[in-house]
XYZ file of C-alpha atoms in Angstrom:
192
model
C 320.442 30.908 291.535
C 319.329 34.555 290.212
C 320.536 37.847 292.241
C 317.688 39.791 292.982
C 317.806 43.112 291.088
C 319.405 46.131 292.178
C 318.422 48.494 289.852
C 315.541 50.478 290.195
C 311.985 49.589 288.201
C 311.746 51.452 284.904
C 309.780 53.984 284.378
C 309.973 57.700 284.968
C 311.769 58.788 288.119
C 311.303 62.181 289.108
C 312.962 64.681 291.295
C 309.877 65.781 293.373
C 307.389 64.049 295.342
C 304.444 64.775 293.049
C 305.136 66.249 290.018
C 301.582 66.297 288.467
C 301.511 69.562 290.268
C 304.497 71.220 288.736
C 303.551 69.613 285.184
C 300.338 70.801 285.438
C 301.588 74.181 286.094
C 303.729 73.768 283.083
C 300.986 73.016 281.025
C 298.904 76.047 282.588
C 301.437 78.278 281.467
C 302.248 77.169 278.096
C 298.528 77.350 277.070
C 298.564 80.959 278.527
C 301.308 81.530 276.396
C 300.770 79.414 273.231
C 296.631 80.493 272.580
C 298.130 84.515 271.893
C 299.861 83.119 269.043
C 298.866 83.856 265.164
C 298.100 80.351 263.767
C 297.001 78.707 266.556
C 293.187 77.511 266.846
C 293.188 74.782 269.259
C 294.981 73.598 272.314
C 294.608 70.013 274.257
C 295.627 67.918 277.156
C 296.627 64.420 275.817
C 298.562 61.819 277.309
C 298.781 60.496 281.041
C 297.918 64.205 282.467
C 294.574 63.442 280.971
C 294.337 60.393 283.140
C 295.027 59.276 287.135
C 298.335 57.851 286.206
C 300.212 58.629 289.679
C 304.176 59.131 287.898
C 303.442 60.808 284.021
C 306.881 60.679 282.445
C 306.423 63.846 280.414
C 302.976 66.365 279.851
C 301.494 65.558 276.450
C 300.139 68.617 274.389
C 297.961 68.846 271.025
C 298.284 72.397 269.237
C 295.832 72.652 266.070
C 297.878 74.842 263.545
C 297.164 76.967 260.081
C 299.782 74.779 257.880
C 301.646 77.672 256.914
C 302.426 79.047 260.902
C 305.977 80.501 261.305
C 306.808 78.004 264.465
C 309.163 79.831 265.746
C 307.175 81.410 268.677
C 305.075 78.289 269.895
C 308.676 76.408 269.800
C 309.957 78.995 272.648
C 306.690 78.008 274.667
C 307.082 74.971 273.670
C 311.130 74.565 275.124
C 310.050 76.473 278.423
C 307.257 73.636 278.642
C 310.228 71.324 278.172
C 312.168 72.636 280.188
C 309.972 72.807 283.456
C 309.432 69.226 282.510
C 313.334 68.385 282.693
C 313.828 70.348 285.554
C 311.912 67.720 287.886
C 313.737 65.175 285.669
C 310.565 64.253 283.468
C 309.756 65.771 280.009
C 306.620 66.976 277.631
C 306.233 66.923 273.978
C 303.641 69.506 271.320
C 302.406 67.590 269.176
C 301.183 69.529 265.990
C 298.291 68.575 263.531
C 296.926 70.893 261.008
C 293.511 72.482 260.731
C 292.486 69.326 258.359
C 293.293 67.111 261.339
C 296.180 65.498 259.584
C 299.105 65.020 262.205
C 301.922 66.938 261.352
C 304.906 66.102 263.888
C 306.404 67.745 267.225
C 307.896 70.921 268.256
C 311.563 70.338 267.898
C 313.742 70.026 270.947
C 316.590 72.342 269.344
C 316.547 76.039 269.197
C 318.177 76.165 265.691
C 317.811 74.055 262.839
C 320.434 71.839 261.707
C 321.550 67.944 261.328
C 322.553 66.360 264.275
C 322.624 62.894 265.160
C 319.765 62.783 267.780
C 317.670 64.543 265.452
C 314.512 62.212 264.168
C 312.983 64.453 261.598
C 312.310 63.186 258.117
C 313.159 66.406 256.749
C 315.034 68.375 259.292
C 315.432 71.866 257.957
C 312.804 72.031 255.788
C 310.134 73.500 258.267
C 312.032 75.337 261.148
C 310.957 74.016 264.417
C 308.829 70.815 262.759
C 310.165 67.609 263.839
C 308.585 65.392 261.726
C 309.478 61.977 262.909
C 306.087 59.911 261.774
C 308.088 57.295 261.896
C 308.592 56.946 265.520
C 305.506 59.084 266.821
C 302.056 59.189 265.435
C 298.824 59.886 266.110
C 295.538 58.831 265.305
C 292.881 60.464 263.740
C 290.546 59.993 265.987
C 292.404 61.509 269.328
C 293.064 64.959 266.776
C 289.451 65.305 266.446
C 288.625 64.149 270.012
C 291.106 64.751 272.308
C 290.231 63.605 275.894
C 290.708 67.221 277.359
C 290.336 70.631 275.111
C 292.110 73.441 276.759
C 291.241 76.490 274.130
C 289.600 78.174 272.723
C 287.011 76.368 275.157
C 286.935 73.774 277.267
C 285.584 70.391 276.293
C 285.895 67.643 278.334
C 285.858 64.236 276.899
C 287.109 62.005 279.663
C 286.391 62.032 283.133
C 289.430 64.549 284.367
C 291.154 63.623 287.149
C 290.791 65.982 290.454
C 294.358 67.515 290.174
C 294.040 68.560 286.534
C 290.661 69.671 286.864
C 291.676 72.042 290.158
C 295.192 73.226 288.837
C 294.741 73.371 285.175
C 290.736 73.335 283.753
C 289.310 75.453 286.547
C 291.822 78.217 285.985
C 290.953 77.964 282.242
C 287.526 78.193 282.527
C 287.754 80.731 285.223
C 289.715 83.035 282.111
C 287.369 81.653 279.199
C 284.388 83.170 281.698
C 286.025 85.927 282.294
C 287.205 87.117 278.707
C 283.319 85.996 277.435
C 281.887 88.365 280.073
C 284.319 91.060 279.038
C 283.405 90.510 275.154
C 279.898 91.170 276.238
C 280.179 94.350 277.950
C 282.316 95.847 275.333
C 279.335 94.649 272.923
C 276.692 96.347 275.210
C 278.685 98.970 275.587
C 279.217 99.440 271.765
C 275.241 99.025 271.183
């Protein structure tokens, strides 16, 4: 006769009650963060974020890139992304593609570059902060050029978003993108 299973289901278990909220808010501040830097032309919301899935395990980021960006500065907004994520026990990867939309890796994890044993990059040390592990993660072509939910440098919506992303990360976005367009044009009036 089989013992019924004590362990809990797999899956992500985190420490809150809901943390789309505090991923969300994660996200929120990483683009306000991330879109500043030199080298970056385009942010988006991939992954289970992107959709009504109730538990996301981690918050899924695309960041377009100029091939030759010094990383350095989106990998610090990329580890305090990370971190919020781990601090409600969950996680969230940046995944990088360049301006061709050729996928290009993740942000690494570490804050300096060297071998380790957990480390999955092809060709760790070549390019600070690249991860290049292809050969676990990947993605396709078709989600770089159409990702469900562009964040910057405009909003595009490609999916229906679900109410909690659209109210605590999209609205606030487009509320700024508004904002910053209405300030362009007065300073061009003004200039006239």
């Amino acid at each position: 006769m089989k013992r019924p299973s004590t362990r809990p289901p797999p899956g992500p278990r985190p420490s809150v009650p809901d943390p789309r909220d505090r991923l969300l808010e994660a996200v929120l501040a990483f683009v306000r963060a991330a879109r500043s830097l030199p080298g970056v032309h385009r942010i988006a919301l991939v992954g289970s974020l992107a959709t009504d899935k109730p538990v996301p395990k981690d918050a899924d980021v695309l960041v377009t890139i100029d091939a030759a960006m010094d990383l350095a500065r989106l990998a610090a907004v990329g580890r305090r992304l990370k971190g919020a994520g781990r601090s409600i026990n969950l996680s969230a990867d940046i995944f990088l593609a360049d301006a061709g939309g050729r996928y290009i890796g993740r942000v690494c994890r570490y804050r300096e570059c060297h071998m380790r044993v957990l480390c999955g990059a092809q060709h760790c040390g070549q390019r600070q902060h690249l991860n290049d592990d292809l050969h676990v993660v990947t993605l396709k072509p078709n989600l770089i050029a159409a990702p469900p939910i562009e964040l910057w440098p405009h909003i595009v919506r490609r999916v229906a978003v679900p109410t909690d992303t659209e109210a605590l990360l999209v609205m606030k976005l487009e509320k700024e993108e508004s904002l910053r367009e209405g300030d362009d044009a007065a300073a061009h009036n003004a200039g006239s």
